[in-house]
XYZ file of C-alpha atoms in Angstrom:
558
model
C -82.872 -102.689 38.750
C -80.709 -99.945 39.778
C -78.403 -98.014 37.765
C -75.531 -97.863 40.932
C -75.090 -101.317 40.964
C -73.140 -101.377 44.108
C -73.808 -103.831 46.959
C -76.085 -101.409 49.350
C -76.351 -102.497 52.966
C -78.609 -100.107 55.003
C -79.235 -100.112 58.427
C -82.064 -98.737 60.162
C -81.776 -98.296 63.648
C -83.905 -96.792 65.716
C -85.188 -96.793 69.289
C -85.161 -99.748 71.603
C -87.786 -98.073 73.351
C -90.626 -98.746 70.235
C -89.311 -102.105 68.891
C -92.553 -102.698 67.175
C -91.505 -100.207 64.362
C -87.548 -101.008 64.575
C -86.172 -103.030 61.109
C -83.194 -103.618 59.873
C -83.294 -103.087 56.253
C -80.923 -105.265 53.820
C -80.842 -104.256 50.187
C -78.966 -106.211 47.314
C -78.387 -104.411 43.717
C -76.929 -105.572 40.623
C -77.070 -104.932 37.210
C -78.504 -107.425 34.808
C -75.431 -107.891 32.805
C -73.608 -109.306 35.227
C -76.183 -111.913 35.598
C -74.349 -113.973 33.173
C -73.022 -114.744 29.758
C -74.067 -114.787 26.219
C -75.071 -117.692 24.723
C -72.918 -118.642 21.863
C -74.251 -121.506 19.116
C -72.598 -123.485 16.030
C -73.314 -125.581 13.624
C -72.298 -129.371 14.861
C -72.054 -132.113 12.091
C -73.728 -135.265 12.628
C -72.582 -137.657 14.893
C -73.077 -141.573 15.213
C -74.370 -142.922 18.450
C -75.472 -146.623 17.578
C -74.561 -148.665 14.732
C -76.432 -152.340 14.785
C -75.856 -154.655 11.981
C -78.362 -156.567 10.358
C -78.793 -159.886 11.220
C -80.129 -162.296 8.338
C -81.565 -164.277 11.102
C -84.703 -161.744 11.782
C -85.049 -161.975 8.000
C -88.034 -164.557 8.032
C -89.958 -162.202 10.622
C -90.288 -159.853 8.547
C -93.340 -158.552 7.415
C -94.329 -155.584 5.247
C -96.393 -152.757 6.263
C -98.207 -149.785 4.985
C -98.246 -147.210 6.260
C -95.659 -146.960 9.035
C -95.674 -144.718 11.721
C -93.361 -144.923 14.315
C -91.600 -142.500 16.559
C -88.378 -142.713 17.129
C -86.393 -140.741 19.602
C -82.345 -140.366 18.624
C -81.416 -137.911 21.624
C -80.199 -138.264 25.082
C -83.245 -137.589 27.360
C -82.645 -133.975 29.703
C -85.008 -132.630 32.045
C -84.574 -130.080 34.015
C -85.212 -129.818 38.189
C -85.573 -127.275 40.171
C -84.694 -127.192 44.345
C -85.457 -124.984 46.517
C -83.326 -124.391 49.994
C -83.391 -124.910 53.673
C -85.223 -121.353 54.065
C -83.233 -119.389 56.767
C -84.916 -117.576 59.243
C -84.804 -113.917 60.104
C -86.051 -111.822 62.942
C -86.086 -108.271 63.264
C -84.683 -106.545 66.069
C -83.172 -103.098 66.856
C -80.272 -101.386 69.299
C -79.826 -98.196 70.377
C -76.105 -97.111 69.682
C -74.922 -93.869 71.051
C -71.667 -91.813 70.178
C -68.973 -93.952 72.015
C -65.142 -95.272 71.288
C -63.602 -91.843 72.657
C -60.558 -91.552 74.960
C -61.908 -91.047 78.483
C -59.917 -87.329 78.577
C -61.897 -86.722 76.038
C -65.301 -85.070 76.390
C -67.282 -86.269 73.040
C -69.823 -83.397 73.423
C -66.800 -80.605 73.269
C -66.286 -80.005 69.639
C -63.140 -78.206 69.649
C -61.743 -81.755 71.541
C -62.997 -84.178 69.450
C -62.106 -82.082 66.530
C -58.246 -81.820 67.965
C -58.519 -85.637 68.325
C -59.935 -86.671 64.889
C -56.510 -84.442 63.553
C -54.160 -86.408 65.533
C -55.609 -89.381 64.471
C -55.571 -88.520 60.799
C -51.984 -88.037 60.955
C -51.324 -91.562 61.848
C -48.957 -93.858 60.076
C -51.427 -96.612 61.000
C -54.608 -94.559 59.460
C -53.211 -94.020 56.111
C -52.332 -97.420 55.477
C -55.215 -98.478 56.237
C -57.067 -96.019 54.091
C -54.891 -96.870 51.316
C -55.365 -100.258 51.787
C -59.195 -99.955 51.371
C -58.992 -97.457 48.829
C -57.385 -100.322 46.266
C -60.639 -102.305 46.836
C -63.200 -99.612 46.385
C -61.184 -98.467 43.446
C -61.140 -101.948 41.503
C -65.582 -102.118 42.472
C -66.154 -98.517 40.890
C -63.784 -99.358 38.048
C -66.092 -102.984 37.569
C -69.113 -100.733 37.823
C -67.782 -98.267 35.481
C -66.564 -101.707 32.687
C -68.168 -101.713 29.162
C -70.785 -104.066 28.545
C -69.994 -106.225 25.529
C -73.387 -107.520 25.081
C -74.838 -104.078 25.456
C -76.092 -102.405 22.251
C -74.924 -98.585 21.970
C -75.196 -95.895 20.422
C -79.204 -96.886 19.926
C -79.741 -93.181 19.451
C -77.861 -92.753 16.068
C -79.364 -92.754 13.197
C -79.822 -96.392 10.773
C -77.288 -96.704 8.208
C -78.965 -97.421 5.159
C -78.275 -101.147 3.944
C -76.316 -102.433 1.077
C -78.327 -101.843 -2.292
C -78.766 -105.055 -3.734
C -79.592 -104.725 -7.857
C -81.507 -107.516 -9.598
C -83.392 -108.386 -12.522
C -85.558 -111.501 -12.604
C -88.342 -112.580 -15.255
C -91.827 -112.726 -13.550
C -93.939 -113.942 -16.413
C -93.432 -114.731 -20.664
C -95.435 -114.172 -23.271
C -95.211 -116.807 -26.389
C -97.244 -116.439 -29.692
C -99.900 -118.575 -30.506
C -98.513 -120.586 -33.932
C -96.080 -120.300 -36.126
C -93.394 -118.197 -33.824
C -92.308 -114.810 -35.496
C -89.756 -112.346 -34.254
C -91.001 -109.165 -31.950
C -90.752 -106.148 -34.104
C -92.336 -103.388 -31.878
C -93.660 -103.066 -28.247
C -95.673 -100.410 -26.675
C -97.493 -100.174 -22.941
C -100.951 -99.029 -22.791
C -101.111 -95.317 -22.039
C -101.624 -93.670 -18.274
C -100.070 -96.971 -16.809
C -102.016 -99.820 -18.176
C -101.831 -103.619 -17.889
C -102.094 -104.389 -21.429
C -98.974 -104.417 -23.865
C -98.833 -104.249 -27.450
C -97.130 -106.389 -29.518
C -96.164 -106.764 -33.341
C -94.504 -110.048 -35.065
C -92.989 -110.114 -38.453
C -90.763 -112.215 -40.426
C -89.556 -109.676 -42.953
C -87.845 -112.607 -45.558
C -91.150 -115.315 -45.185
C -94.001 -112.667 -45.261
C -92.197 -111.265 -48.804
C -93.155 -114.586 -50.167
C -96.764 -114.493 -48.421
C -96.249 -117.177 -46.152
C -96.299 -115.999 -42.833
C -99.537 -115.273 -40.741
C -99.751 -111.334 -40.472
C -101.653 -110.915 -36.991
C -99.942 -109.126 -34.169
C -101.576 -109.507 -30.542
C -102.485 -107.418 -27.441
C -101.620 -108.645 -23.977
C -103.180 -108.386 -20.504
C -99.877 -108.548 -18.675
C -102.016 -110.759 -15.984
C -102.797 -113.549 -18.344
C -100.213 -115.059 -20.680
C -101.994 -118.079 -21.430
C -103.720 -116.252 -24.471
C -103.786 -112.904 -26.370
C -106.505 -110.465 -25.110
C -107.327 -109.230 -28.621
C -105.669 -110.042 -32.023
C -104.699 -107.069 -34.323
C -106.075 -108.447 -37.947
C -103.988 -105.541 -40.579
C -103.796 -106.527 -44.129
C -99.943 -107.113 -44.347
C -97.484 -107.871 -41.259
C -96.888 -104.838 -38.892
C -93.392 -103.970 -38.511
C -94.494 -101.285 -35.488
C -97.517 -101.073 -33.333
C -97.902 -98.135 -30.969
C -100.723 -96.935 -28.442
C -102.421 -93.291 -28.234
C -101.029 -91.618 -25.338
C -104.189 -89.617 -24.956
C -106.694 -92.307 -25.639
C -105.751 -95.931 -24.649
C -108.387 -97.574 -26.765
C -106.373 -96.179 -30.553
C -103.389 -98.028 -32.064
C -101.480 -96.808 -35.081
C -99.503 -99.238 -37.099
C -96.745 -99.362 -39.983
C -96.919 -102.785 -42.502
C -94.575 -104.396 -44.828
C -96.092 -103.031 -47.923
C -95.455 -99.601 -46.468
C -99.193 -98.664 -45.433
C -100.175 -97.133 -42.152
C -103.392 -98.064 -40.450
C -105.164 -97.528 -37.051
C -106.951 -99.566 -34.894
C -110.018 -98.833 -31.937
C -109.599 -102.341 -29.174
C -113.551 -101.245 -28.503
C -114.545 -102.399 -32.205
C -112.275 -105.214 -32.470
C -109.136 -106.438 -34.454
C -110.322 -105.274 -37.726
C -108.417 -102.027 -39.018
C -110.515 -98.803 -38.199
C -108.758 -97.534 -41.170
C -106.086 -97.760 -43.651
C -104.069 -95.086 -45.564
C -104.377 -95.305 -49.339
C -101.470 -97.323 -51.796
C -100.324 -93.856 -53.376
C -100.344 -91.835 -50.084
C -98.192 -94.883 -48.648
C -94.408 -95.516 -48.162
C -92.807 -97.507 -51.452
C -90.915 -99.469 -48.864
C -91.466 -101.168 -44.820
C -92.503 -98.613 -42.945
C -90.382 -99.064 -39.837
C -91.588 -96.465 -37.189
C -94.500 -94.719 -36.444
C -94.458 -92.342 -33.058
C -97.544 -89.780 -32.238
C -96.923 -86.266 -32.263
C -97.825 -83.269 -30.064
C -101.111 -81.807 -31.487
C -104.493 -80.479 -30.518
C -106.742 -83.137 -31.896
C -103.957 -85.894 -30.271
C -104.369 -88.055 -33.568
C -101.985 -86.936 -35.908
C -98.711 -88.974 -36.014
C -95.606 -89.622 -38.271
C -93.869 -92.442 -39.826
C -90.330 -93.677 -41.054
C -89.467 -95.685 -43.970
C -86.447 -96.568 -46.110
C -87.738 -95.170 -49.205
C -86.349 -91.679 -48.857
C -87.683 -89.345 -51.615
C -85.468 -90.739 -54.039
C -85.073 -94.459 -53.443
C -82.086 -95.050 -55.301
C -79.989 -92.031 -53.259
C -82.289 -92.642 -50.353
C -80.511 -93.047 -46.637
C -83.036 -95.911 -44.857
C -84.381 -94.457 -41.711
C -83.933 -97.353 -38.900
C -85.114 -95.478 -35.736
C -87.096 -92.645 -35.083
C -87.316 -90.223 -31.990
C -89.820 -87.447 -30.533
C -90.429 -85.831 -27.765
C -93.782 -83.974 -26.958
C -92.415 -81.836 -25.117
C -90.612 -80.122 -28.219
C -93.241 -79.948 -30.533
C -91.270 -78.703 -33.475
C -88.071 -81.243 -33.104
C -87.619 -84.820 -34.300
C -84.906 -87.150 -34.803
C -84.204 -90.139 -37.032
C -81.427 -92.392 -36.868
C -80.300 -93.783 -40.207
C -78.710 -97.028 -41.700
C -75.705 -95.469 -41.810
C -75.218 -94.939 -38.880
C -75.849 -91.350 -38.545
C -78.439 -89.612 -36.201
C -80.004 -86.295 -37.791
C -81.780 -83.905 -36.193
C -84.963 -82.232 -37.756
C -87.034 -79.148 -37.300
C -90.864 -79.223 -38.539
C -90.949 -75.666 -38.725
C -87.785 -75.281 -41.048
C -87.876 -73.355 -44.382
C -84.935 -74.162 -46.052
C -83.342 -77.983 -45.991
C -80.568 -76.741 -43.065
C -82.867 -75.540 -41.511
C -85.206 -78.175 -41.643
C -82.439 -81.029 -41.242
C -79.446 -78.981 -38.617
C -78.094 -81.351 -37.511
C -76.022 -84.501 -37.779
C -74.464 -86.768 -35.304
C -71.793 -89.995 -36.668
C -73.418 -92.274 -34.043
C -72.341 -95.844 -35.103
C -70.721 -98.071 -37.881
C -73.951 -99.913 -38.412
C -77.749 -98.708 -38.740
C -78.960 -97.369 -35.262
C -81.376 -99.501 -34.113
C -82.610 -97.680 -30.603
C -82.905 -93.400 -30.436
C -84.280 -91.895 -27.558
C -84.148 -88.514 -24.997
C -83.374 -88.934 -21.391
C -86.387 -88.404 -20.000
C -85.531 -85.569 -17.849
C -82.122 -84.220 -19.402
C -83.792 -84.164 -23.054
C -80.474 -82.153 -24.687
C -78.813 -85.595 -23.483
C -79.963 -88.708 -25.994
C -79.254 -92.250 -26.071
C -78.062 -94.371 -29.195
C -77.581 -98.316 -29.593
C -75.936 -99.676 -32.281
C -73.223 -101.909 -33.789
C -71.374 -103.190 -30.594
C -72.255 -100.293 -28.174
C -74.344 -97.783 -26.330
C -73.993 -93.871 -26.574
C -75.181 -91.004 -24.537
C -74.419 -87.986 -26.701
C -75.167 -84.434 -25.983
C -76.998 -81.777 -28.587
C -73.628 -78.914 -27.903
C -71.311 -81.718 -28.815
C -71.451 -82.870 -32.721
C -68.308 -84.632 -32.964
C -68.219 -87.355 -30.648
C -70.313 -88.928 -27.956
C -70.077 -87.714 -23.649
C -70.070 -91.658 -22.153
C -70.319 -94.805 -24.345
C -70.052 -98.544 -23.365
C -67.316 -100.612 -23.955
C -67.438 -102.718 -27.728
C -69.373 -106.050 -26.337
C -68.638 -109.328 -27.844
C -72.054 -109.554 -29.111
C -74.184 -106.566 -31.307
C -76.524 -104.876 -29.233
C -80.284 -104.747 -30.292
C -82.451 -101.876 -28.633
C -81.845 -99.630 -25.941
C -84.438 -97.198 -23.455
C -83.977 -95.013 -20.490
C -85.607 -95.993 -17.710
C -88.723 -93.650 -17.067
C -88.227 -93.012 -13.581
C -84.790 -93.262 -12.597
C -83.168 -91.360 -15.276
C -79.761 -92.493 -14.929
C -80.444 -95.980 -15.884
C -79.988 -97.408 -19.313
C -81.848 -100.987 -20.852
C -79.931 -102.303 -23.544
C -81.108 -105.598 -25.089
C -78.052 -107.986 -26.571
C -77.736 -110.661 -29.216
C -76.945 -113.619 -26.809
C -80.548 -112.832 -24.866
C -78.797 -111.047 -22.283
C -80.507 -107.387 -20.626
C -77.566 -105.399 -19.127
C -78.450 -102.310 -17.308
C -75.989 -99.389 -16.865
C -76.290 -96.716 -14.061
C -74.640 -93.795 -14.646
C -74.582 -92.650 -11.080
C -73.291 -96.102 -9.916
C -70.934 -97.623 -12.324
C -70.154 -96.460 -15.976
C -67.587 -98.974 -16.914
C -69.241 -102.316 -16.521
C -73.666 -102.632 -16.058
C -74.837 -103.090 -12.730
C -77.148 -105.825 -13.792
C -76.515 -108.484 -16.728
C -79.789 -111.028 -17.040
C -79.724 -114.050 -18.763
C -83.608 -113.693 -19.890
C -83.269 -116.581 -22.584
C -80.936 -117.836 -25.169
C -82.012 -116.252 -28.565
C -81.569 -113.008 -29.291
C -83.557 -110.210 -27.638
C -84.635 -107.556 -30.297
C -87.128 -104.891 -28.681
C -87.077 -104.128 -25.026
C -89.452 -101.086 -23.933
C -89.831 -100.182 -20.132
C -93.030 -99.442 -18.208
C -93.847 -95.984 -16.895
C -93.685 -97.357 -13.534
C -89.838 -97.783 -13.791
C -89.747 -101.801 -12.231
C -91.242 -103.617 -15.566
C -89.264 -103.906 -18.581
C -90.505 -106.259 -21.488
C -88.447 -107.277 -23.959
C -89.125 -109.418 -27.475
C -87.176 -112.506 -28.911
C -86.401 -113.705 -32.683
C -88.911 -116.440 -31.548
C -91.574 -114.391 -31.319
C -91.665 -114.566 -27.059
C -92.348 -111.432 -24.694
C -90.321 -112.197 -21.710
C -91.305 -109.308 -18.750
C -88.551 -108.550 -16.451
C -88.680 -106.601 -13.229
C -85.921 -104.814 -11.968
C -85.051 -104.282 -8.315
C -86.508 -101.301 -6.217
C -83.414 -99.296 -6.345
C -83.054 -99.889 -9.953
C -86.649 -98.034 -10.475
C -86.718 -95.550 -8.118
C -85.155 -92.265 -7.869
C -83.408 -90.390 -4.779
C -83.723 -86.946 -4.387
C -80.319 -85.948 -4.681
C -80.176 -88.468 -8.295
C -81.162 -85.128 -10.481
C -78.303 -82.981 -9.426
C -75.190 -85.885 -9.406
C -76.474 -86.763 -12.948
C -76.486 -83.244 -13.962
C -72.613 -82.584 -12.597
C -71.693 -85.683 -14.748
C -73.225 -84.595 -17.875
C -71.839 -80.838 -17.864
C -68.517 -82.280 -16.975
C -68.447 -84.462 -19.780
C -69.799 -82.136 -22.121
C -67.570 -79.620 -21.176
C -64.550 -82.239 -21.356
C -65.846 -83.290 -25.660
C -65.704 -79.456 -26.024
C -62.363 -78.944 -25.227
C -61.038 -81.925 -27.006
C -62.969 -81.129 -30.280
C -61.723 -77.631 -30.259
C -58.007 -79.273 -29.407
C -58.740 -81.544 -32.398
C -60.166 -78.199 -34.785
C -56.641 -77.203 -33.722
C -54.301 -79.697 -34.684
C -55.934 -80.104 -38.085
C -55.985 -76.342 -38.742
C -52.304 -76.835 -38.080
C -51.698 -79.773 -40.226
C -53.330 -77.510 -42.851
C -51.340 -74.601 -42.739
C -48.427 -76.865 -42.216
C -49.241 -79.093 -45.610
C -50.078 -75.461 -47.891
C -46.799 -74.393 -46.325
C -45.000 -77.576 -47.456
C -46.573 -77.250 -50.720
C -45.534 -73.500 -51.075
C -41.992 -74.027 -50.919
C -41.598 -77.036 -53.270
C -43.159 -74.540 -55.958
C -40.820 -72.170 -55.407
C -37.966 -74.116 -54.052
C -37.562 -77.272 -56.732
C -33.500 -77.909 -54.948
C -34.627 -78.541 -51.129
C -34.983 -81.936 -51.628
C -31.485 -82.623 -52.689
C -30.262 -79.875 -50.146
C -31.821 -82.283 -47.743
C -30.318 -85.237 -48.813
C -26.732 -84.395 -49.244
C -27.543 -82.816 -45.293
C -28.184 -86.381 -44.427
C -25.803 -88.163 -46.448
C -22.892 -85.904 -44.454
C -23.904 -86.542 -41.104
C -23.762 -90.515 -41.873
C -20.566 -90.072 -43.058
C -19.527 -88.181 -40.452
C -21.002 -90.630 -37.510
C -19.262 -93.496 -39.721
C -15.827 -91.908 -39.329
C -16.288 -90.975 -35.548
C -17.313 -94.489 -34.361
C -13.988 -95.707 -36.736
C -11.661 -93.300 -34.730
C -13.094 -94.816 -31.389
C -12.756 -98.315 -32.251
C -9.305 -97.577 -33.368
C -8.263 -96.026 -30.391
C -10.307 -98.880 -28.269
């Protein structure tokens, strides 16, 4: 089709003398969207064309069949017909047309004539108009031409706008115990992105009283039917966690407060077992490998303390591997303390100490990528605090009707926080998106979730009832994936906060050094001073007076 789209007659003329070779060309153009008009559809409710009553007549007749298959037809009948017409009939001829329509005084092949000729004729009242007149019409088709298609699509060459995130969380497959059902007290993914998750049950109150099974189980994430190997320890294991340099070790804490280890390649029976007076006098809550040459040393956390009676119970414990010499616990307290391997002297070994929460902290961990940036849960919210600021926390969560349970950063995108609630709900928070309310609250089930810990990947996130069931969750693909520019936006929001704490805690050092000086001051001149009171009160006592006798005189005069 052409792109003039202007109704093109051509005429070919040529000589009469040859009319074997003389045609007379017509030629018809138009563009395609004036061929005619979108289609427009809607939704049309249903609409009754026949009602017949029954007639009890036709009841005797009849008769029951099986199966039935009929056709029925409830639509008016189109067709479509097609016509062609009356052909016309065309024959191709030629003229010869010479020069001609000039004055007879006028000689068409002198060009100083004609020219003198077409000038007189230009100024002609009767040419103008009619050149105006012709004008309008050739105006309005180049102005049609010219018209905006509004079925056209433009602007093809721009780029796509991204569409609208969409955030979800949905459970893909659960996990129930075999037996008696015992709340999840640890989780841990296989190492180097594994399909098998680790899983420890204990009921701290029935297995006291020896009457609670004490296995824990190993899961092939592909197969919840049934455990893929049973962990047989000696007393319940509170925490179960896998060698991150060889998938095949697990290292355990029990109730009795005994550490043990496990190989998957020689069964559920414990590869070995630490002795009674090497172990913890109490639960041994956390265990967590540390960075070392051999890969097979690793560290526990207990309440015990080294004093038991003055002890402060130990309810979550962090490292990263990445700072060999560094280690955090988070305490019953609610306190998070930070401690240094290599210290020589107990501040030095224990610098320093964060007031995290009301409660014990139940969930302590780094950001993955920002590791002076760590996250706590407890009591009724979630903290992100920074190592510079000691006083208060950069960005918390709002107090949630319900006590929150355990909280993780997401591996991969490092802005996103999985915090596990009392009510079964998993509520993720994006710092990048929305820090006042979570971008994502799932209803997983209806006890209370206790343990969540994410996959490496970044989409799975498995979290642990009080009914002893592993419910795996996978989050949407812009909830565990990271955009390039995601490093740098969360890294203007953390030194901004952090840079807002510090000047409020050094406005706060401040106003109490203030109130100090203010309160010695105060204290000063009562020593010395043992009359100011009384000074002050006759003071007062004559401006009452004085206000008394004022408002008198008005009234009086009123």
């Amino acid at each position: 089709m052409s792109s003039i789209g202007l109704l093109l007659i051509s005429t070919t003329l040529r000589n009469m003398e040859k009319p074997e070779k003389n045609e007379i060309t017509y030629e018809y153009t138009r563009k395609r969207k004036y061929f005619g008009r979108q289609c427009l559809f809607e939704d049309h409710g249903p609409e009754v064309l026949i009602n017949i009553a029954n007639n009890p007549v036709f009841y005797k007749n009849y008769i029951l069949r099986n199966p039935v298959h009929v056709a029925i037809q409830n639509t008016g009948t189109m067709s479509e017909h097609w016509v062609n017409s009356v052909r016309a009939e065309y024959t191709s001829s030629g003229i010869r047309h010479v020069e001609g329509g000039w004055p007879k005084d006028i000689n068409m092949n002198d060009p100083e004539a004609t020219q003198r000729y077409r000038r007189k004729i230009e100024k002609d009242d009767a040419y103008m108009h009619a050149v105006m007149h012709l004008g309008h019409s050739m105006e309005h088709n180049i102005l049609q031409n010219q018209a905006i298609d509004m079925y056209q699509t433009y602007y093809e060459e721009l780029p796509s706008i991204p569409p609208v995130e969409r955030s979800s969380c949905h459970t893909v497959n659960v996990y129930r115990e075999p037996g008696t059902r015992r709340p999840v007290r640890s989780l841990s993914w296989q190492a180097d992105g594994g399909a098998r998750l680790a899983t420890a049950y204990a009921d701290v109150d029935l297995s006291r009283n020896n009457r609670a099974q004490q296995v824990s189980y190993i899961w092939d994430i592909e197969n919840a039917n049934a455990p893929e190997l049973t962990i047989k320890p000696t007393q319940p294991l509170l925490d179960l966690q896998y060698n991150p340099r060889d998938q095949n070790i697990l290292v355990g804490g029990m109730l009795n407060g005994q550490v043990g280890w496990w190989d998957m390649r020689k069964g559920g029976e414990a590869a070995g077992v630490c002795p009674p007076h090497m172990a913890h006098r109490d639960l041994v809550r956390n265990v967590l490998f540390i960075n070392s040459k051999t890969g097979a040393e690793f560290f526990s956390a207990s309440p015990d303390g080294v004093s038991i009676e003055t002890a402060i119970g130990i309810s979550a414990l962090e490292y990263e591997p990445t700072i060999p010499t560094r280690f955090m616990v988070g305490t019953e307290t609610g306190a998070v303390i930070g401690g240094n391997r290599k210290g020589k002297n107990p501040v030095e070994k224990l610098p320093n100490k964060y007031e995290a929460h009301l409660g014990p902290v139940y969930a302590l961990q780094r950001n993955p990528t920002f590791l002076k940036n760590f996250l706590t849960v407890g009591d009724w919210t979630a903290r992100v605090w920074s190592e510079d600021c000691r006083e208060s926390s950069i960005l918390w969560t709002y107090s949630h009707r319900t006590k929150l349970t355990d909280g993780a950063w997401n591996p991969i995108r490092f802005s996103l926080m999985l915090v596990t609630q009392w009510d079964g709900c998993l509520s993720c928070w994006d710092l990048l998106r929305r820090r006042s309310a979570p971008i994502v609250t799932a209803q997983l089930c209806d006890e209370p979730l206790l343990r969540l810990r994410p996959h490496e990947g970044g989409l799975l996130v498995a979290c642990g009832s009080s009914k002893g069931t592993v419910y795996l969750a996978e989050l949407s693909q812009n909830l565990g994936t990271a955009d390039k520019n995601d490093k740098q936006l969360l890294t203007h929001i953390l030194d901004r906060e952090n840079k807002r704490e510090r000047i409020l805690e050094a406005r706060m050092r401040e106003m109490r050094l203030r109130m100090r000086q203010d309160r010695d001051g105060a204290q000063q001149n009562t020593e010395t001073d043992h009359t100011a009171n009384d000074r002050d009160l006759e003071e007062a006592t004559t401006e009452y007076m004085q206000t008394i006798s004022e408002l008198q005189a008005q009234q009086k005069m009123s």
